[in-house]
Short mmCIF file of C-alpha atoms in Angstrom, two decimals:
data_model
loop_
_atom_site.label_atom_id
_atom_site.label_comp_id
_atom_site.label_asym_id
_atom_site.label_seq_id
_atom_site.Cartn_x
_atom_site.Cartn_y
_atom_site.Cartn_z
CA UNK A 1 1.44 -46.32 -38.99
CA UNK A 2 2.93 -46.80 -42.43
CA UNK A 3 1.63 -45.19 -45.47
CA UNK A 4 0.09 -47.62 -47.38
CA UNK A 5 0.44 -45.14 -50.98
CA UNK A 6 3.98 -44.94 -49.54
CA UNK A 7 4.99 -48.48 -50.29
CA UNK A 8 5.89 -50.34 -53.60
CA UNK A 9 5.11 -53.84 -53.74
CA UNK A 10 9.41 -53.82 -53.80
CA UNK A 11 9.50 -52.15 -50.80
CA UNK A 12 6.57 -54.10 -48.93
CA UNK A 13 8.28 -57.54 -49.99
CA UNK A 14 11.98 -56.49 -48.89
CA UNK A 15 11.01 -54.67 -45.57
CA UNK A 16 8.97 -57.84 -44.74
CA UNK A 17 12.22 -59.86 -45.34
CA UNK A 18 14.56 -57.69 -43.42
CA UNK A 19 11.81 -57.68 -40.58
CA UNK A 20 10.84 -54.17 -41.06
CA UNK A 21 7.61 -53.06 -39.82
CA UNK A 22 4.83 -53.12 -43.22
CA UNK A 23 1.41 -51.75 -43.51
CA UNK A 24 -0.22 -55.45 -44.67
CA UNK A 25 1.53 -58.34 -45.45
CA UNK A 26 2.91 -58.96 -49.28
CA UNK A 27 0.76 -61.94 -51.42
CA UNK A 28 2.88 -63.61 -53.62
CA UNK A 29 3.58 -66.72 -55.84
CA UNK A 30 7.24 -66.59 -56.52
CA UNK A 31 7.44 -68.61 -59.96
CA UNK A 32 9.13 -71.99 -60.25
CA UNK A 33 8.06 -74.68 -58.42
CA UNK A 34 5.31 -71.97 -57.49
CA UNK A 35 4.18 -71.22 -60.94
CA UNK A 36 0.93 -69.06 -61.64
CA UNK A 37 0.59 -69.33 -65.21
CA UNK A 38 -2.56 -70.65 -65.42
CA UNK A 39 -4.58 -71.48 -68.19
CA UNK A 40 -6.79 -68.54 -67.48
CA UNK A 41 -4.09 -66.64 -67.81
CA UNK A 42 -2.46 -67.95 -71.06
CA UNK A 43 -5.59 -68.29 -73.06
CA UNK A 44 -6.59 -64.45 -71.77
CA UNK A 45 -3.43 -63.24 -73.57
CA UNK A 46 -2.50 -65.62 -76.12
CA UNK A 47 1.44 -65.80 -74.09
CA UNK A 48 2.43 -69.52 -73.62
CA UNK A 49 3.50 -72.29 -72.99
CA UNK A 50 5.55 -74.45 -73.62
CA UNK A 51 6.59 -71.82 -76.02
CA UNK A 52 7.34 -68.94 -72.91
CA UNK A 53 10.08 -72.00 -71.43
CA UNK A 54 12.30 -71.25 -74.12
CA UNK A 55 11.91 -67.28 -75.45
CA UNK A 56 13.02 -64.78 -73.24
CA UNK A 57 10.41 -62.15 -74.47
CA UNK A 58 7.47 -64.64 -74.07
CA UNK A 59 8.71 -65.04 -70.95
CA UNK A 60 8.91 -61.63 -69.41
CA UNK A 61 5.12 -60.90 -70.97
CA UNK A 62 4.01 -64.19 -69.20
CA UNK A 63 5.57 -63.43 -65.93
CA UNK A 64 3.81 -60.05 -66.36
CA UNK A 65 0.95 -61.15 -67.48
CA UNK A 66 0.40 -63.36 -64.47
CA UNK A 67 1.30 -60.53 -62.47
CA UNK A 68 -1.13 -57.97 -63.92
CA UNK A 69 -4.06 -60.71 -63.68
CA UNK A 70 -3.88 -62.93 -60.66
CA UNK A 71 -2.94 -59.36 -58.37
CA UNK A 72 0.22 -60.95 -56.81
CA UNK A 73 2.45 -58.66 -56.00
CA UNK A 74 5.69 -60.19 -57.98
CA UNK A 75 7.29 -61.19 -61.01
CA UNK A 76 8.82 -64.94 -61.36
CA UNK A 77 10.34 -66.78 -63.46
CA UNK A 78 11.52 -69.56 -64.31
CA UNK A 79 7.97 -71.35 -64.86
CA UNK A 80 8.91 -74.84 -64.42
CA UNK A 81 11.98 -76.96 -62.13
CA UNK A 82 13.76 -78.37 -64.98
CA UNK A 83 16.46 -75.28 -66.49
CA UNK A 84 19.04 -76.66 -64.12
CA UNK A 85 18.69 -80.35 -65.13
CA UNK A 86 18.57 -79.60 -68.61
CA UNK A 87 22.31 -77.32 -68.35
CA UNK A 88 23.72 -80.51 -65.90
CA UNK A 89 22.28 -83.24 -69.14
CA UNK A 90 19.33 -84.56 -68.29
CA UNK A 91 16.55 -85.62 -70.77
CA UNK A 92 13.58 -82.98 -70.53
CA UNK A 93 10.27 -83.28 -71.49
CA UNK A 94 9.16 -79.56 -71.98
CA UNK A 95 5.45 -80.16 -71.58
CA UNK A 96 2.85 -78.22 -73.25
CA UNK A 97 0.05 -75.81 -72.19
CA UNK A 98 -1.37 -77.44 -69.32
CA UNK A 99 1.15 -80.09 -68.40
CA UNK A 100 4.76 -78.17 -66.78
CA UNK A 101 8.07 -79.72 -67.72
CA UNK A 102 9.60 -82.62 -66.37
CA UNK A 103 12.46 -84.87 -66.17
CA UNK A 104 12.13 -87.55 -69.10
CA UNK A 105 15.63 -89.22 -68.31
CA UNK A 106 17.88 -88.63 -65.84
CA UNK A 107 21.53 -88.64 -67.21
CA UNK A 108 23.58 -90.75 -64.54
CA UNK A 109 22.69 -94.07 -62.99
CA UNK A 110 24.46 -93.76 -59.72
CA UNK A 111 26.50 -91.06 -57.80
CA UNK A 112 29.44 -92.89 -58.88
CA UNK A 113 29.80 -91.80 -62.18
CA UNK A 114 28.62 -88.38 -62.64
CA UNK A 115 30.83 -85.75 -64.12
CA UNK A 116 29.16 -82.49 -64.30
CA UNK A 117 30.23 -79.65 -67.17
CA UNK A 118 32.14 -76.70 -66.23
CA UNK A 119 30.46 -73.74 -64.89
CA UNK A 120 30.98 -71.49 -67.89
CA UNK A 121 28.48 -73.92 -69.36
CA UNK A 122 25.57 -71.99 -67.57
CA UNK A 123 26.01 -68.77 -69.54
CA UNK A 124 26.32 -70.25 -72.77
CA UNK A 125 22.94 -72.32 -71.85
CA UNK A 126 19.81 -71.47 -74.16
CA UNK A 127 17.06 -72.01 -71.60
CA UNK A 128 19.55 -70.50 -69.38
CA UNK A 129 19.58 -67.03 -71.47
CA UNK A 130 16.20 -67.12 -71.74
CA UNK A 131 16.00 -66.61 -68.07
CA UNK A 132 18.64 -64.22 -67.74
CA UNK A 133 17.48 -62.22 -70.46
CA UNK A 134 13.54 -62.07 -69.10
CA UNK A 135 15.47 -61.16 -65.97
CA UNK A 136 16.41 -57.97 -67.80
CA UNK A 137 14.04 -57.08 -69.39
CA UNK A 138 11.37 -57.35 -66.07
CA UNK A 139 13.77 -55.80 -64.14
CA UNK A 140 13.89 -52.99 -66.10
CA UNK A 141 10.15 -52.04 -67.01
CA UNK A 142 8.88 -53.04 -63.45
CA UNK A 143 11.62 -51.65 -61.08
CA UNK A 144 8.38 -50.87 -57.79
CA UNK A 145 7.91 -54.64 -58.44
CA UNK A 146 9.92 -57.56 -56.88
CA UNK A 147 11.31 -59.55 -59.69
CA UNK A 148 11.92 -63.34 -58.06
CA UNK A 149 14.21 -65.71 -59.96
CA UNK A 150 13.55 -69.45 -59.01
CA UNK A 151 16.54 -72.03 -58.34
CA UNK A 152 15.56 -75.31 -57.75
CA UNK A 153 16.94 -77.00 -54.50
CA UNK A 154 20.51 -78.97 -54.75
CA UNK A 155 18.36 -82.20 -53.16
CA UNK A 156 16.10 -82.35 -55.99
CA UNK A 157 18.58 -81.01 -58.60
CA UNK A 158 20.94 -84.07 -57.82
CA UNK A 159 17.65 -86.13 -58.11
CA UNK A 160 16.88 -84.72 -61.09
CA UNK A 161 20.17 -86.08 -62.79
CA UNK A 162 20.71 -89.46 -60.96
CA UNK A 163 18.27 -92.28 -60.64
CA UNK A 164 16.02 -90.21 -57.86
CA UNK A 165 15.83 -93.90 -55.99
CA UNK A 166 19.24 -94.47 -56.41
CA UNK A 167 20.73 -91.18 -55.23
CA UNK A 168 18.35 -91.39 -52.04
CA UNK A 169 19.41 -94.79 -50.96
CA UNK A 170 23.24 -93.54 -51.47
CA UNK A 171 22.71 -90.79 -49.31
CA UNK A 172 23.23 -93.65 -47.05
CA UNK A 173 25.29 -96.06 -48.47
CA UNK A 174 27.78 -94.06 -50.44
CA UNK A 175 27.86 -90.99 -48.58
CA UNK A 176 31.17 -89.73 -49.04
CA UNK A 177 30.28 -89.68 -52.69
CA UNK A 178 26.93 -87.90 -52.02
CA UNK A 179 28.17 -84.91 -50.21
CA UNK A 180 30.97 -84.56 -52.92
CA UNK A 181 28.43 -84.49 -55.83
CA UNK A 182 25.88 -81.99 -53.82
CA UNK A 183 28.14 -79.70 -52.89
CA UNK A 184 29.32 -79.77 -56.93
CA UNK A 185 25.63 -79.47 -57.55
CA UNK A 186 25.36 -76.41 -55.44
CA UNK A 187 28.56 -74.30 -57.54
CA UNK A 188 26.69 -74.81 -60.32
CA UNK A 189 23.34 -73.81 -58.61
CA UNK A 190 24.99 -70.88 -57.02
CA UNK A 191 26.25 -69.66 -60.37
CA UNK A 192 22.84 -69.59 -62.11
CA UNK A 193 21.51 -67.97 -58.64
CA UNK A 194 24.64 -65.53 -59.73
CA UNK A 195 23.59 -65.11 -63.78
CA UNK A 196 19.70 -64.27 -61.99
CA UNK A 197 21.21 -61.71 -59.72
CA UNK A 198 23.30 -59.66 -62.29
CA UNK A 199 20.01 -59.65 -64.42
CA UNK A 200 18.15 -57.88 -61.84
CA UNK A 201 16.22 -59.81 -59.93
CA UNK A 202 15.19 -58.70 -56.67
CA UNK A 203 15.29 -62.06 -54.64
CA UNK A 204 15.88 -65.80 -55.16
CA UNK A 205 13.42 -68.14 -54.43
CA UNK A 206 14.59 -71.65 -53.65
CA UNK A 207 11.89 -74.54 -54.07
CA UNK A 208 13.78 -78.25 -53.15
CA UNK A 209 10.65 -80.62 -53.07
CA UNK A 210 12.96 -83.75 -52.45
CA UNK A 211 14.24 -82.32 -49.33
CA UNK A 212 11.67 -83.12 -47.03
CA UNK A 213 11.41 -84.76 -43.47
CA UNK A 214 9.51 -87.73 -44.69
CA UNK A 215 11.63 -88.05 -47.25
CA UNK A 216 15.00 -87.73 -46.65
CA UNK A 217 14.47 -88.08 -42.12
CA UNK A 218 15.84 -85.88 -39.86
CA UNK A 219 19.43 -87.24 -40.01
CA UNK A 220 19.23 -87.06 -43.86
CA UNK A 221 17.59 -83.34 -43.34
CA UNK A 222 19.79 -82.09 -41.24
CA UNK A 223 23.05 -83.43 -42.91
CA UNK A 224 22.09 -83.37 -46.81
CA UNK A 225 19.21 -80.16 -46.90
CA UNK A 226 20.17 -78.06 -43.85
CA UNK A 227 24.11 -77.92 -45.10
CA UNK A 228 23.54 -77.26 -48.94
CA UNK A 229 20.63 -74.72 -48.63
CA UNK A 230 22.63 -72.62 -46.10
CA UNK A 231 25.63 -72.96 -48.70
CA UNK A 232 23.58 -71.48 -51.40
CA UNK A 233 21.95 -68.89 -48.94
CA UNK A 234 25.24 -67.70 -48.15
CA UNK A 235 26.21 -67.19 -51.47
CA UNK A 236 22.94 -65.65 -52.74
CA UNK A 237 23.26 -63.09 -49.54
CA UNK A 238 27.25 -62.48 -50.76
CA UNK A 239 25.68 -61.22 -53.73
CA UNK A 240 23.36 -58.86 -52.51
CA UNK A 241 19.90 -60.86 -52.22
CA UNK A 242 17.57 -62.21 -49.86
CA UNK A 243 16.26 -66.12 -50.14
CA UNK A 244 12.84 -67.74 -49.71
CA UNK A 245 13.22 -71.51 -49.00
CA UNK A 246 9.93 -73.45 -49.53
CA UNK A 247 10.01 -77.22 -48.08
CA UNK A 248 7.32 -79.23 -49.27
CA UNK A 249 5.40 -81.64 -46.81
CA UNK A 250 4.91 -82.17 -42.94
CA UNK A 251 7.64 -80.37 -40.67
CA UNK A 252 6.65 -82.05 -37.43
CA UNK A 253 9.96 -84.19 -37.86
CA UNK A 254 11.94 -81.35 -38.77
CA UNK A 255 10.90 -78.54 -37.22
CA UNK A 256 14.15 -77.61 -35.17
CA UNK A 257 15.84 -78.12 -38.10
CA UNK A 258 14.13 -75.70 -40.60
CA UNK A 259 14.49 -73.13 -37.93
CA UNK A 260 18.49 -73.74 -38.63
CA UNK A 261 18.17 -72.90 -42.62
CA UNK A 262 19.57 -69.16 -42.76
CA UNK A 263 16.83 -68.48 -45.75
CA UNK A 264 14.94 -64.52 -45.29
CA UNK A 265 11.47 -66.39 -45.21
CA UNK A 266 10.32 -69.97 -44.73
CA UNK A 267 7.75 -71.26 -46.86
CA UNK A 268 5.59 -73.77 -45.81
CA UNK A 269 2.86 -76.78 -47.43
CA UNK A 270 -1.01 -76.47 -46.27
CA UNK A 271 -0.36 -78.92 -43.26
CA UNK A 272 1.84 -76.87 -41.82
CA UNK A 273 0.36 -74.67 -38.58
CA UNK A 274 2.14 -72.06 -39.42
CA UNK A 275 1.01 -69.53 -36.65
CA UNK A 276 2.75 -72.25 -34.27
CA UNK A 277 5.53 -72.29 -36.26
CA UNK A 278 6.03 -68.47 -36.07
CA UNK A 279 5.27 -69.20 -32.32
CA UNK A 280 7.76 -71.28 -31.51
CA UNK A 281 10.40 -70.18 -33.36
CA UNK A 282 9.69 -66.04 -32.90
CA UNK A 283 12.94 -65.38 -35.75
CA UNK A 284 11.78 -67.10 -38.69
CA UNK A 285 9.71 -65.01 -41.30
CA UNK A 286 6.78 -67.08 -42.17
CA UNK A 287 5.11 -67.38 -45.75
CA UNK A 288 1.88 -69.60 -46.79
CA UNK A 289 0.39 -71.53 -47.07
CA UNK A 290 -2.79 -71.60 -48.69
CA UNK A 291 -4.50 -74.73 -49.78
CA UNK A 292 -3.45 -75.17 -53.47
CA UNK A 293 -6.79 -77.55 -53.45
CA UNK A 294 -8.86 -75.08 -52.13
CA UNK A 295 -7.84 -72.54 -54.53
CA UNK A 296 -8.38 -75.02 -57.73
CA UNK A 297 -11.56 -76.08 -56.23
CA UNK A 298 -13.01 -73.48 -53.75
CA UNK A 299 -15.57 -72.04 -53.30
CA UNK A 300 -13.77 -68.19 -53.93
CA UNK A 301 -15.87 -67.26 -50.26
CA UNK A 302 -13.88 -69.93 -48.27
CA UNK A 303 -10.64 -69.17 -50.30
CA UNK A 304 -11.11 -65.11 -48.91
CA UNK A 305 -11.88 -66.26 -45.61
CA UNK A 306 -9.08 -68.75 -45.12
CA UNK A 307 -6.97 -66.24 -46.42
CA UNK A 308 -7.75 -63.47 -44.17
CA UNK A 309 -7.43 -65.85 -41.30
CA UNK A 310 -3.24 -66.37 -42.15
CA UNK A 311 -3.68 -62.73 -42.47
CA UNK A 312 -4.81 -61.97 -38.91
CA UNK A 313 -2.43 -65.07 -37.53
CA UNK A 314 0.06 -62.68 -38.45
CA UNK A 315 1.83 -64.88 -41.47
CA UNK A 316 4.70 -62.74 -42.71
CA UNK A 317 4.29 -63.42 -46.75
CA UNK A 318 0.67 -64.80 -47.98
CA UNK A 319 1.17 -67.13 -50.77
CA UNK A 320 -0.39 -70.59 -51.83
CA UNK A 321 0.92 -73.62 -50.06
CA UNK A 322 2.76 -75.37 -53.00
CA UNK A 323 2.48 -75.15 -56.78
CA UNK A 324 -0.78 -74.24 -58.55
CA UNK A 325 -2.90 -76.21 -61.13
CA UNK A 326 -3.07 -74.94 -64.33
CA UNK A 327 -6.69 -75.59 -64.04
CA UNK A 328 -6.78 -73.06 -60.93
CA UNK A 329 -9.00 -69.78 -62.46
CA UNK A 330 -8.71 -66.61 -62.36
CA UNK A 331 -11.22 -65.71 -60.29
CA UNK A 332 -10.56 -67.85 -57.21
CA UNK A 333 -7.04 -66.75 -56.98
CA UNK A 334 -8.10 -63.05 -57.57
CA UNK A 335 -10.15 -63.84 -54.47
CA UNK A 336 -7.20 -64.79 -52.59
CA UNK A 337 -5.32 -62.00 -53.43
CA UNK A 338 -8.50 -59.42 -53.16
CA UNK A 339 -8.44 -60.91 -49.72
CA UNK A 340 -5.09 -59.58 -48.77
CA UNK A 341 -5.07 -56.30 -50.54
CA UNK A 342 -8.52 -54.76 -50.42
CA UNK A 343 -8.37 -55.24 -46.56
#
C-alpha cells in the first residue's frame, strides 16, 4: 500500500500516466479547453479575465488561484483555445470575464491559399510569452504540483484559421492539400508544445474539439486526427513529456480508433462509458468524465456521488467531462473534488 503523505500531487499525476500503482486516483482540470477559472474564482481574488489572457503574472496567480480554490490537483494554462490562432493570423475576440475567447475571423478562405509564418514567429508572439513566461514562473514556486500547458488540437487549429466549413468539406475534396497544411499546422503546434516544455511544464494537454467521430467519421478520424495527434505525441514524448488527448463527443464510431492515439491518458465527454472503455481496451489510461451540467447545476450530493462512482469504476484521472461554465461555483466543484480526496 502506498503512502498517501508520501505522494505529491506531481508524483500521483505522473505515476498514474506511466501506469504506476497510486494510492487514489489524481482530480484534475488541465486548463485550456478545460478551463476552471470560474467566476467564483475571479471575483474571490480580484485575478482576471480577459486581462490574465494577455499578462504572464496574472496568469500564473489565476492558474494558482484556481488551483488553491477548486482543490484540483494541477496548474493549467493557457485559459482559452485561441493563442495558436492568434500566432497563425486569425482575428480573435478575447472575451471578457464570463465569456472565453474566440475566433472572430478566420484568416484564409480555403486550404488553397494559406501560407503560414515561420516558426521563429512563436517565440517572438506576445500571448505566446505570456504563456511561456507563467510557465516559469508556476513551475518554479509549485515544483510538488503538475504544471499542464494546453495545445489545442491540429483539427481544430486548421479550423480555426480556414473557413471551419470549408476546411471540413476539403478534407474530402482537396485532400492532398489538407494533409499538407495539417501536418504544417502540427510544426508549428509542436514548437509551442516545445516553448511550454522548456518553461517547465510538467505535461501537455491536447484538447482538439473538431476531431470527433461525428464530425469528421471514422475514415476522416482515422486519416486526419489519428495521424496528426500521434505526430505531436511523438514529439511532445521526444521532449521529455507525457500527453493527455481529450476528444469531445460520442466514441461509439471511433472507438478502435482512439485506442490507436499513442496519448499517456484518454480523456473522454459525459456520454462516454468509460469503465467499458477501460474494459475493452485494458492499455489505455482513462480520465473523466464528469457531467460539466451536473457540476454547473447539481445538486453538490449527486455531483459527490457520481464522482465517487468513476472513482470505484476504477477511472485512471477524475476530471470533468469537457470545459466548465464560468457560472459553475465553487462549492459544487469543491464537492467533486472533496469527493476524490477526502475518501
Amino acid at each position: 500500500m502506498i503512502n498517501v503523505s508520501a505522494l505529491s500531487p506531481k508524483e500521483r499525476l505522473l505515476r498514474v500516466l506511466h501506469k504506476e500503482k497510486v494510492d487514489r486516483p489524481p482530480v484534475i482540470c488541465t486548463g485550456g479547453m478545460m478551463n476552471a477559472a470560474i467566476v467564483d474564482v475571479m471575483k474571490k481574488t480580484g485575478h482576471t479575465l480577459p486581462a490574465a489572457h494577455k499578462d504572464d503574472l496574472l496568469m500564473s496567480e489565476l492558474a494558482f488561484d484556481v488551483h488553491e480554490n477548486t482543490r484540483f490537483e494541477n496548474l493549467g494554462a493557457p485559459f482559452c483555445l485561441t493563442v495558436e490562432a492568434e500566432v497563425l493570423g486569425s482575428e480573435i475576440n478575447i472575451g471578457s470575464l464570463t465569456c472565453e475567447p474566440k475566433i472572430e475571423k478566420e484568416i484564409f478562405p480555403s486550404v488553397s491559399g494559406v501560407v503560414l509564418p515561420d516558426l521563429k514567429e512563436w517565440g517572438k508572439s506576445a500571448r505566446v510569452n505570456t504563456v511561456i513566461q507563467a510557465g516559469y514562473r508556476l513551475a518554479g514556486k509549485h515544483p510538488d504540483v503538475p504544471l499542464i500547458g494546453n495545445l489545442t488540437g491540429p483539427i481544430s487549429t486548421a479550423a480555426s484559421i480556414i473557413d471551419p466549413m470549408t476546411f471540413l468539406k476539403e478534407l474530402r475534396k482537396n485532400k492532398e492539400t489538407a494533409h499538407q497544411i495539417v501536418d504544417q499546422v502540427c510544426d508549428h503546434l509542436i514548437e509551442f508544445a516545445r516553448l511550454m516544455v522548456d518553461s517547465g511544464v510538467t505535461l501537455v494537454s491536447i484538447g482538439d474539439p473538431t476531431s470527433t467521430g461525428e464530425i469528421l467519421g471514422p475514415k476522416m478520424f482515422e486519416e486526419f486526427a489519428v495521424r496528426y495527434l500521434n505526430k505531436i505525441i511523438d514529439a511532445v514524448h521526444s521532449f521529455g513529456a507525457p500527453v493527455i488527448v481529450h476528444i469531445c463527443g460520442n466514441l461509439n464510431m471511433v472507438k478502435s480508433l482512439v485506442a490507436q492515439i499513442k496519448a499517456d491518458a484518454i480523456s473522454t465527454d459525459a456520454m462516454v462509458n468509460l469503465r467499458s472503455l477501460k474494459e475493452e481496451f485494458p492499455h489505455l489510461t482513462t480520465m473523466g468524465n464528469l457531467s460539466t451540467y451536473l457540476l454547473e447545476f447539481g445538486p453538490n450530493k449527486k455531483i459527490a456521488r457520481q464522482t465517487e462512482k468513476l472513482v470505484l469504476e476504477g477511472i485512471d484521472i477524475i476530471s470533468p467531462a469537457c470545459g466548465l461554465s464560468t457560472s459553475t461555483s465553487l462549492e459544487n466543484i469543491r464537492a467533486m473534488t472533496g469527493a476524490v480526496i477526502e475518501k
